[in-house]
CSV table of C-alpha atoms and ligand atoms in Angstrom, one decimal:
chain,number,residue,atom,x,y,z
A,1,MET,CA,-8.8,-8.9,-7.0
A,2,ARG,CA,-11.5,-6.6,-8.4
A,3,ALA,CA,-11.6,-3.1,-7.0
A,4,ALA,CA,-12.8,0.5,-7.7
A,5,PHE,CA,-9.9,2.9,-7.7
A,6,ALA,CA,-8.7,6.4,-8.6
A,7,SER,CA,-6.3,5.9,-11.5
A,8,ARG,CA,-5.8,9.6,-12.0
A,9,PHE,CA,-7.4,12.9,-10.8
A,10,ASP,CA,-10.1,14.9,-12.7
A,11,ASP,CA,-11.4,17.9,-10.9
A,12,ALA,CA,-14.0,18.7,-13.6
A,13,ASP,CA,-15.2,15.2,-14.3
A,14,PRO,CA,-14.4,12.9,-11.3
A,15,LEU,CA,-16.1,9.9,-12.8
A,16,ALA,CA,-13.6,9.9,-15.6
A,17,ALA,CA,-10.8,9.3,-13.0
A,18,LEU,CA,-12.6,6.1,-11.7
A,19,THR,CA,-11.3,2.7,-12.9
A,20,VAL,CA,-12.9,-0.6,-12.0
A,21,GLY,CA,-10.5,-3.5,-12.5
A,22,GLU,CA,-7.8,-5.7,-11.1
A,23,GLN,CA,-5.6,-4.6,-8.2
A,24,PRO,CA,-3.1,-6.6,-6.1
A,25,GLU,CA,-4.3,-8.5,-3.0
A,26,PRO,CA,-4.1,-6.4,0.2
A,27,SER,CA,-0.7,-6.4,2.0
A,28,LEU,CA,-0.5,-6.3,5.8
A,29,PRO,CA,1.6,-3.3,7.0
A,30,ASP,CA,1.9,-4.7,10.5
A,31,ASP,CA,1.3,-7.9,12.5
A,32,ASP,CA,-1.9,-6.7,14.0
A,33,TRP,CA,-3.5,-6.1,10.6
A,34,VAL,CA,-5.9,-8.7,9.1
A,35,THR,CA,-7.6,-9.2,5.7
A,36,LEU,CA,-11.4,-9.0,5.5
A,37,ARG,CA,-13.7,-10.3,2.8
A,38,VAL,CA,-15.9,-7.3,2.2
A,39,THR,CA,-19.6,-8.0,2.1
A,40,ALA,CA,-21.0,-4.5,2.0
A,41,SER,CA,-19.7,-0.9,1.6
A,42,SER,CA,-21.2,2.5,1.0
A,43,LEU,CA,-20.0,5.6,-0.9
A,44,ASN,CA,-19.3,8.9,0.6
A,45,HIS,CA,-18.7,12.3,-0.9
A,46,HIS,CA,-15.1,11.7,0.2
A,47,ASP,CA,-14.8,9.2,-2.7
A,48,LEU,CA,-15.6,12.0,-5.2
A,49,TRP,CA,-13.2,14.4,-3.5
A,50,SER,CA,-10.5,11.7,-3.9
A,51,LEU,CA,-11.2,11.3,-7.6
A,52,ARG,CA,-10.9,15.1,-7.9
A,53,GLY,CA,-7.5,14.9,-6.2
A,54,VAL,CA,-8.4,16.4,-2.8
A,55,GLY,CA,-6.4,14.7,-0.1
A,56,LEU,CA,-4.4,12.5,-2.4
A,57,ARG,CA,-1.0,13.0,-4.2
A,58,ALA,CA,-0.3,11.6,-7.7
A,59,GLU,CA,2.4,9.3,-6.3
A,60,GLN,CA,-0.3,7.5,-4.2
A,61,LEU,CA,-2.1,6.4,-7.3
A,62,PRO,CA,-3.7,4.0,-8.0
A,63,MET,CA,-5.7,4.3,-4.8
A,64,ILE,CA,-8.6,1.9,-4.0
A,65,LEU,CA,-11.5,4.1,-2.9
A,66,GLY,CA,-14.1,3.5,-0.1
A,67,CYS,CA,-14.1,4.3,3.6
A,68,ASP,CA,-17.0,2.1,4.8
A,69,ALA,CA,-17.1,-1.7,5.1
A,70,VAL,CA,-18.8,-4.6,6.7
A,71,GLY,CA,-17.0,-7.9,6.2
A,72,VAL,CA,-16.0,-11.3,7.4
A,73,ASP,CA,-12.8,-11.6,9.4
A,74,PRO,CA,-10.3,-14.5,9.2
A,75,GLU,CA,-12.2,-16.3,12.0
A,76,GLY,CA,-15.5,-16.1,10.1
A,77,ASN,CA,-17.0,-13.3,12.3
A,78,GLU,CA,-19.1,-10.6,10.7
A,79,VAL,CA,-17.6,-7.2,11.6
A,80,VAL,CA,-18.0,-3.5,11.0
A,81,VAL,CA,-14.8,-1.6,10.2
A,82,TYR,CA,-13.9,1.6,12.1
A,83,PRO,CA,-12.2,3.4,9.2
A,84,VAL,CA,-9.7,5.7,11.0
A,85,VAL,CA,-6.2,4.2,11.2
A,86,PRO,CA,-3.1,5.4,12.9
A,87,THR,CA,-0.8,6.9,10.2
A,88,PRO,CA,2.6,8.1,11.3
A,89,GLY,CA,3.8,10.9,9.0
A,90,ASP,CA,0.3,12.3,8.5
A,91,PRO,CA,0.0,15.7,10.3
A,92,ARG,CA,-3.3,14.4,11.8
A,93,GLY,CA,-1.6,11.3,13.1
A,94,MET,CA,-4.3,9.3,11.4
A,95,SER,CA,-6.0,8.8,8.1
A,96,ILE,CA,-9.3,7.3,6.8
A,97,LEU,CA,-9.1,4.2,4.7
A,98,SER,CA,-8.5,5.2,1.0
A,99,GLU,CA,-6.3,8.2,2.1
A,100,HIS,CA,-3.0,6.3,2.9
A,101,PHE,CA,-4.1,2.7,3.0
A,102,PRO,CA,-6.2,1.0,0.3
A,103,GLY,CA,-10.0,1.5,0.8
A,104,THR,CA,-13.0,-0.8,1.0
A,105,LEU,CA,-14.4,-0.8,-2.5
A,106,ALA,CA,-12.7,-4.1,-3.3
A,107,GLU,CA,-13.2,-7.8,-2.8
A,108,ARG,CA,-10.8,-7.7,0.2
A,109,VAL,CA,-9.3,-5.0,2.5
A,110,ALA,CA,-6.6,-5.0,5.1
A,111,VAL,CA,-7.4,-3.3,8.5
A,112,PRO,CA,-5.9,-3.3,12.0
A,113,ARG,CA,-7.7,-5.9,14.1
A,114,SER,CA,-8.4,-3.3,16.7
A,115,ASN,CA,-10.5,-1.5,14.2
A,116,LEU,CA,-13.1,-4.3,14.0
A,117,LEU,CA,-16.4,-4.1,15.8
A,118,PRO,CA,-18.9,-6.9,16.0
A,119,LEU,CA,-21.9,-6.5,13.6
A,120,PRO,CA,-24.9,-6.2,16.1
A,121,ALA,CA,-27.6,-8.8,15.8
A,122,GLY,CA,-30.5,-7.6,13.7
A,123,LEU,CA,-28.6,-5.1,11.7
A,124,ALA,CA,-28.2,-6.0,8.0
A,125,ALA,CA,-24.7,-5.7,6.6
A,126,THR,CA,-26.0,-3.3,3.9
A,127,ASP,CA,-27.4,-1.0,6.7
A,128,ALA,CA,-24.3,-1.3,9.0
A,129,ALA,CA,-22.1,-0.3,6.0
A,130,CYS,CA,-23.7,3.2,6.1
A,131,LEU,CA,-22.6,3.9,9.7
A,132,PRO,CA,-18.8,4.1,10.0
A,133,THR,CA,-18.3,7.4,8.1
A,134,ALA,CA,-21.4,9.5,7.4
A,135,TRP,CA,-23.5,8.3,10.3
A,136,LEU,CA,-20.6,8.3,12.7
A,137,THR,CA,-19.9,11.9,11.7
A,138,ALA,CA,-23.5,12.9,12.2
A,139,TRP,CA,-23.6,11.1,15.5
A,140,ARG,CA,-20.5,13.0,16.9
A,141,MET,CA,-21.8,16.3,15.4
A,142,LEU,CA,-25.0,15.9,17.4
A,143,THR,CA,-23.7,14.3,20.6
A,144,THR,CA,-20.1,15.1,21.6
A,145,LYS,CA,-19.9,18.4,19.7
A,146,GLY,CA,-23.4,19.7,19.5
A,147,ARG,CA,-24.4,18.6,23.0
A,148,VAL,CA,-27.8,17.8,21.7
A,149,ASP,CA,-29.0,16.5,25.1
A,150,ASP,CA,-29.3,20.2,26.0
A,151,ALA,CA,-31.1,21.2,22.8
A,152,GLU,CA,-34.7,21.3,21.9
A,153,ALA,CA,-34.4,22.2,18.2
A,154,VAL,CA,-31.9,21.2,15.5
A,155,LEU,CA,-31.4,22.5,11.9
A,156,VAL,CA,-29.8,20.3,9.3
A,157,GLN,CA,-28.6,21.9,6.1
A,158,GLY,CA,-28.7,20.2,2.7
A,159,ALA,CA,-30.7,17.4,4.0
A,160,GLY,CA,-30.6,15.0,1.0
A,161,GLY,CA,-27.0,14.1,1.7
A,162,GLY,CA,-25.6,11.0,3.5
A,163,VAL,CA,-24.4,12.9,6.7
A,164,ALA,CA,-27.5,15.1,6.6
A,165,THR,CA,-30.1,12.4,6.4
A,166,ALA,CA,-28.3,10.6,9.2
A,167,ALA,CA,-28.5,13.7,11.4
A,168,VAL,CA,-32.2,14.1,10.7
A,169,ALA,CA,-33.0,10.5,11.5
A,170,LEU,CA,-30.9,10.5,14.6
A,171,ALA,CA,-32.1,13.8,15.9
A,172,VAL,CA,-35.7,12.8,15.4
A,173,ALA,CA,-35.1,9.5,17.2
A,174,MET,CA,-33.6,11.5,20.1
A,175,GLY,CA,-36.9,13.4,20.3
A,176,LYS,CA,-35.7,16.8,19.1
A,177,ARG,CA,-37.7,19.2,16.9
A,178,VAL,CA,-35.8,19.0,13.6
A,179,TYR,CA,-35.8,21.5,10.7
A,180,ALA,CA,-34.1,20.5,7.5
A,181,THR,CA,-33.3,22.4,4.3
A,182,SER,CA,-33.1,21.0,0.8
A,183,ARG,CA,-33.1,22.6,-2.6
A,184,ASP,CA,-35.3,19.9,-4.0
A,185,ALA,CA,-39.1,19.7,-3.4
A,186,ALA,CA,-39.2,15.9,-3.7
A,187,LYS,CA,-36.4,15.5,-1.1
A,188,ARG,CA,-38.2,18.0,1.2
A,189,GLU,CA,-41.2,15.7,1.0
A,190,ARG,CA,-39.0,12.7,2.0
A,191,ILE,CA,-37.4,14.6,4.8
A,192,ALA,CA,-40.9,15.3,6.2
A,193,GLY,CA,-41.5,11.6,6.0
A,194,LEU,CA,-38.5,11.1,8.4
A,195,GLY,CA,-40.2,13.4,11.0
A,196,ALA,CA,-38.5,16.7,10.3
A,197,THR,CA,-40.0,20.0,9.2
A,198,ALA,CA,-38.6,20.5,5.7
A,199,VAL,CA,-38.0,24.0,4.3
A,200,GLU,CA,-36.4,25.7,1.3
A,201,PRO,CA,-32.7,26.8,1.7
A,202,GLY,CA,-32.6,30.2,3.5
A,203,ALA,CA,-36.2,30.0,4.7
A,204,ARG,CA,-37.0,31.7,8.1
A,205,LEU,CA,-37.6,29.0,10.7
A,206,PRO,CA,-40.5,29.3,13.2
A,207,GLU,CA,-37.9,29.3,16.0
A,208,ARG,CA,-34.2,29.6,16.5
A,209,VAL,CA,-32.3,26.3,17.0
A,210,ASP,CA,-29.7,25.2,19.5
A,211,VAL,CA,-27.7,23.0,17.1
A,212,VAL,CA,-27.0,23.4,13.4
A,213,ILE,CA,-25.6,20.5,11.3
A,214,GLU,CA,-23.5,22.0,8.5
A,215,THR,CA,-22.0,20.0,5.7
A,216,VAL,CA,-23.0,22.3,2.8
A,217,GLY,CA,-20.8,25.4,3.6
A,218,ALA,CA,-20.8,28.6,1.6
A,219,ALA,CA,-24.3,28.2,0.2
A,220,THR,CA,-26.0,27.8,3.6
A,221,PHE,CA,-23.7,29.2,6.3
A,222,ASP,CA,-25.3,32.6,6.6
A,223,HIS,CA,-28.7,30.9,7.1
A,224,SER,CA,-27.1,28.7,9.8
A,225,LEU,CA,-25.9,31.8,11.6
A,226,LYS,CA,-29.2,33.6,11.3
A,227,SER,CA,-31.2,30.5,12.5
A,228,ALA,CA,-29.0,30.0,15.6
A,229,ALA,CA,-30.4,30.7,19.1
A,230,PRO,CA,-28.1,32.4,21.7
A,231,GLY,CA,-25.4,30.0,22.7
A,232,ALA,CA,-26.1,27.6,19.8
A,233,ARG,CA,-23.5,25.2,18.4
A,234,ILE,CA,-23.0,25.3,14.6
A,235,VAL,CA,-21.1,22.1,13.9
A,236,VAL,CA,-19.2,21.8,10.6
A,237,SER,CA,-18.0,18.6,9.1
A,238,GLY,CA,-18.0,19.4,5.4
A,239,ALA,CA,-18.2,22.1,2.8
A,240,THR,CA,-19.7,20.6,-0.3
A,241,ALA,CA,-20.8,23.9,-1.8
A,242,GLY,CA,-17.6,25.9,-0.8
A,243,HIS,CA,-15.3,26.3,2.2
A,244,GLU,CA,-15.0,30.0,2.4
A,245,PRO,CA,-18.3,31.5,3.4
A,246,ALA,CA,-18.6,35.1,4.6
A,247,VAL,CA,-19.1,35.0,8.4
A,248,ASN,CA,-20.9,37.8,10.2
A,249,LEU,CA,-18.7,38.0,13.3
A,250,ARG,CA,-21.1,40.5,15.0
A,251,ARG,CA,-23.7,37.7,15.1
A,252,VAL,CA,-21.1,35.2,16.3
A,253,PHE,CA,-20.2,37.2,19.4
A,254,ALA,CA,-23.5,39.0,20.1
A,255,MET,CA,-25.3,35.6,20.1
A,256,GLN,CA,-22.4,33.8,21.8
A,257,LEU,CA,-22.4,31.2,19.1
A,258,GLU,CA,-20.0,28.3,19.0
A,259,ILE,CA,-18.7,27.2,15.6
A,260,LEU,CA,-17.2,23.7,16.0
A,261,GLY,CA,-15.3,21.7,13.4
A,262,THR,CA,-15.3,17.9,13.6
A,263,SER,CA,-14.2,14.9,11.6
A,264,MET,CA,-15.4,11.3,11.8
A,265,GLY,CA,-15.6,10.0,15.4
A,266,THR,CA,-13.9,7.7,17.9
A,267,PRO,CA,-14.3,3.9,18.2
A,268,ALA,CA,-16.3,4.4,21.4
A,269,GLU,CA,-18.7,6.7,19.5
A,270,LEU,CA,-19.1,4.1,16.7
A,271,THR,CA,-19.9,1.5,19.3
A,272,GLY,CA,-22.5,3.9,20.8
A,273,LEU,CA,-24.0,4.5,17.4
A,274,LEU,CA,-24.2,0.8,16.6
A,275,ALA,CA,-25.9,0.2,19.9
A,276,PHE,CA,-28.3,3.1,19.5
A,277,CYS,CA,-29.4,1.9,16.0
A,278,ALA,CA,-29.8,-1.7,17.1
A,279,GLU,CA,-31.7,-0.9,20.3
A,280,ARG,CA,-33.8,1.9,19.0
A,281,LYS,CA,-34.5,0.2,15.7
A,282,VAL,CA,-33.1,3.2,13.8
A,283,ARG,CA,-32.1,2.2,10.3
A,284,PRO,CA,-30.0,4.2,7.9
A,285,VAL,CA,-31.7,6.1,5.1
A,286,VAL,CA,-30.6,4.1,2.0
A,287,ASP,CA,-30.9,5.8,-1.4
A,288,SER,CA,-30.1,2.6,-3.3
A,289,VAL,CA,-28.2,-0.7,-3.1
A,290,VAL,CA,-26.0,-1.3,-6.1
A,291,PRO,CA,-24.2,-4.7,-6.7
A,292,PHE,CA,-20.4,-4.5,-6.7
A,293,SER,CA,-20.4,-5.8,-10.2
A,294,ARG,CA,-22.1,-2.4,-11.2
A,295,VAL,CA,-20.1,-0.1,-8.8
A,296,GLU,CA,-19.7,2.5,-11.5
A,297,GLU,CA,-23.4,3.1,-11.4
A,298,ALA,CA,-23.1,3.8,-7.6
A,299,PHE,CA,-20.5,6.5,-8.3
A,300,ALA,CA,-22.6,8.1,-11.1
A,301,ARG,CA,-25.6,8.2,-8.8
A,302,LEU,CA,-23.7,10.0,-6.0
A,303,HIS,CA,-22.2,12.4,-8.5
A,304,SER,CA,-25.6,13.3,-9.9
A,305,GLY,CA,-26.4,14.9,-6.5
A,306,ASP,CA,-29.9,13.3,-6.9
A,307,VAL,CA,-29.5,11.1,-3.9
A,308,PHE,CA,-31.6,10.8,-0.7
A,309,GLY,CA,-29.5,9.0,1.9
A,310,LYS,CA,-26.7,6.5,1.3
A,311,VAL,CA,-25.6,4.8,-1.8
A,312,VAL,CA,-24.7,1.2,-0.7
A,313,VAL,CA,-22.7,-1.4,-2.5
A,314,ASP,CA,-23.5,-5.0,-2.0
A,315,HIS,CA,-20.4,-7.1,-2.5
A,316,THR,CA,-22.2,-10.4,-2.4
A,317,SER,CA,-24.0,-9.9,-5.7
B,401,LIG,N1,-15.4,15.5,8.2
B,401,LIG,C1,-15.9,14.2,8.1
B,401,LIG,O1,-15.6,13.4,8.9
B,401,LIG,C2,-16.9,14.0,7.1
B,401,LIG,C3,-17.5,12.7,7.0
B,401,LIG,C4,-18.5,12.6,6.0
B,401,LIG,C5,-18.7,13.6,5.1
B,401,LIG,N2,-18.0,14.8,5.2
B,401,LIG,C6,-18.3,15.9,4.3
B,401,LIG,O2,-19.6,16.3,4.4
B,401,LIG,C7,-20.1,16.7,3.1
B,401,LIG,C8,-21.4,15.9,2.8
B,401,LIG,O3,-21.0,14.5,2.6
B,401,LIG,P1,-22.0,13.4,2.2
B,401,LIG,O4,-21.3,12.2,2.0
B,401,LIG,O5,-23.2,13.5,3.1
B,401,LIG,O6,-22.4,14.1,0.7
B,401,LIG,P2,-23.6,13.8,-0.2
B,401,LIG,O7,-24.3,12.6,0.2
B,401,LIG,O8,-23.1,13.9,-1.6
B,401,LIG,O9,-24.5,15.2,0.1
B,401,LIG,C9,-24.3,16.4,-0.2
B,401,LIG,C10,-25.5,17.3,0.0
B,401,LIG,O10,-25.2,18.7,0.1
B,401,LIG,C11,-26.2,19.5,-0.4
B,401,LIG,N3,-25.7,20.5,-1.3
B,401,LIG,C12,-24.7,20.3,-2.3
B,401,LIG,N4,-24.5,21.4,-3.0
B,401,LIG,C13,-25.3,22.3,-2.4
B,401,LIG,C14,-25.6,23.7,-2.7
B,401,LIG,N5,-24.9,24.4,-3.7
B,401,LIG,N6,-26.5,24.3,-2.0
B,401,LIG,C15,-27.2,23.7,-1.0
B,401,LIG,N7,-27.0,22.4,-0.7
B,401,LIG,C16,-26.1,21.7,-1.4
B,401,LIG,C17,-27.2,18.6,-1.1
B,401,LIG,O11,-28.4,18.6,-0.4
B,401,LIG,P3,-29.8,18.9,-1.1
B,401,LIG,O12,-29.7,18.3,-2.5
B,401,LIG,O13,-30.8,18.2,-0.2
B,401,LIG,O14,-30.0,20.4,-1.1
B,401,LIG,C18,-26.5,17.2,-1.1
B,401,LIG,O15,-27.5,16.2,-1.0
B,401,LIG,C19,-19.0,16.5,2.1
B,401,LIG,O16,-18.4,17.8,1.9
B,401,LIG,C20,-18.1,15.5,2.8
B,401,LIG,O17,-16.7,15.7,2.4
B,401,LIG,C21,-17.1,15.0,6.1
């Protein structure tokens, strides 16, 4: 079957490590796994990390990339894939598709049956394919970790990204006052269109916020600390611009800040997110939809950094 996979690692030029070509049909590691026909997937920064060699070992190559999928199960049902699978031997006890088990950027993918959720009525496959990784991460950052119900104002850093646009759209839909930084004037304009107040990175906000959504890391972390109200939650799920920021600990204890790490979310949280999007008519922010036949272009677009929202891959064209 046709698939997009890491054939080697290249830290400097991850696109050079990407191969699109034939791979063996999925094998089922256990009785409760099934094979899906993938109809839509989306890219995540995770796929670029994998091509750089972060989180994968050479002996795991070739590894089919892709964490997100909507597909058709063996009974013909349209399903959304929860991408976190139990993985004995991994120190986390779990892994995300494409870390140990082949990923979703393929014609077909094997997943445990218990990881399949029904595609809600009214939600297009290409929209739902954005939700299981980036949007789920943003949902958990806001709800379970950030306790956003108790918040009035939220700051989202690096707001052009997949997780960040999700956090902006969700926090606006929850009725919060949302501030978002982006380096790019055109992206700031589009963020404002989502209902947030867009500012340049590092800009002083008109008020301190109760929740900060951090996926950028070193480039923005000091601003996150300075923007936080007493008792605020700074929730971290990524570090695109560096994972070793200087942290002013005086500010952390004097302002009684909580710095919380998180990764992905639970099946119950994905169910909650799907219901929220379907009922509240919230739709993912989609940068572009690229046919699977031109999947290399999707990678190039994500790698350019010039994205606003999710890069989706349509496997039916
Ligand atoms: N832990 C998890 O479960 C989980 C899940 C999903 C993602 N992540 C992580 O979260 C991060 C974002 O993922 P994504 O898929 O949303 O990535 P993405 O779509 O590629 O977005 C990255 C964004 O970061 C901002 N950025 C990058 N370099 C920056 C810099 N030097 N200064 C300021 N901003 C910068 C950019 O925003 P602007 O251009 O608007 O400034 C960019 O749009 C990644 O590190 C990823 O690994 C973690």
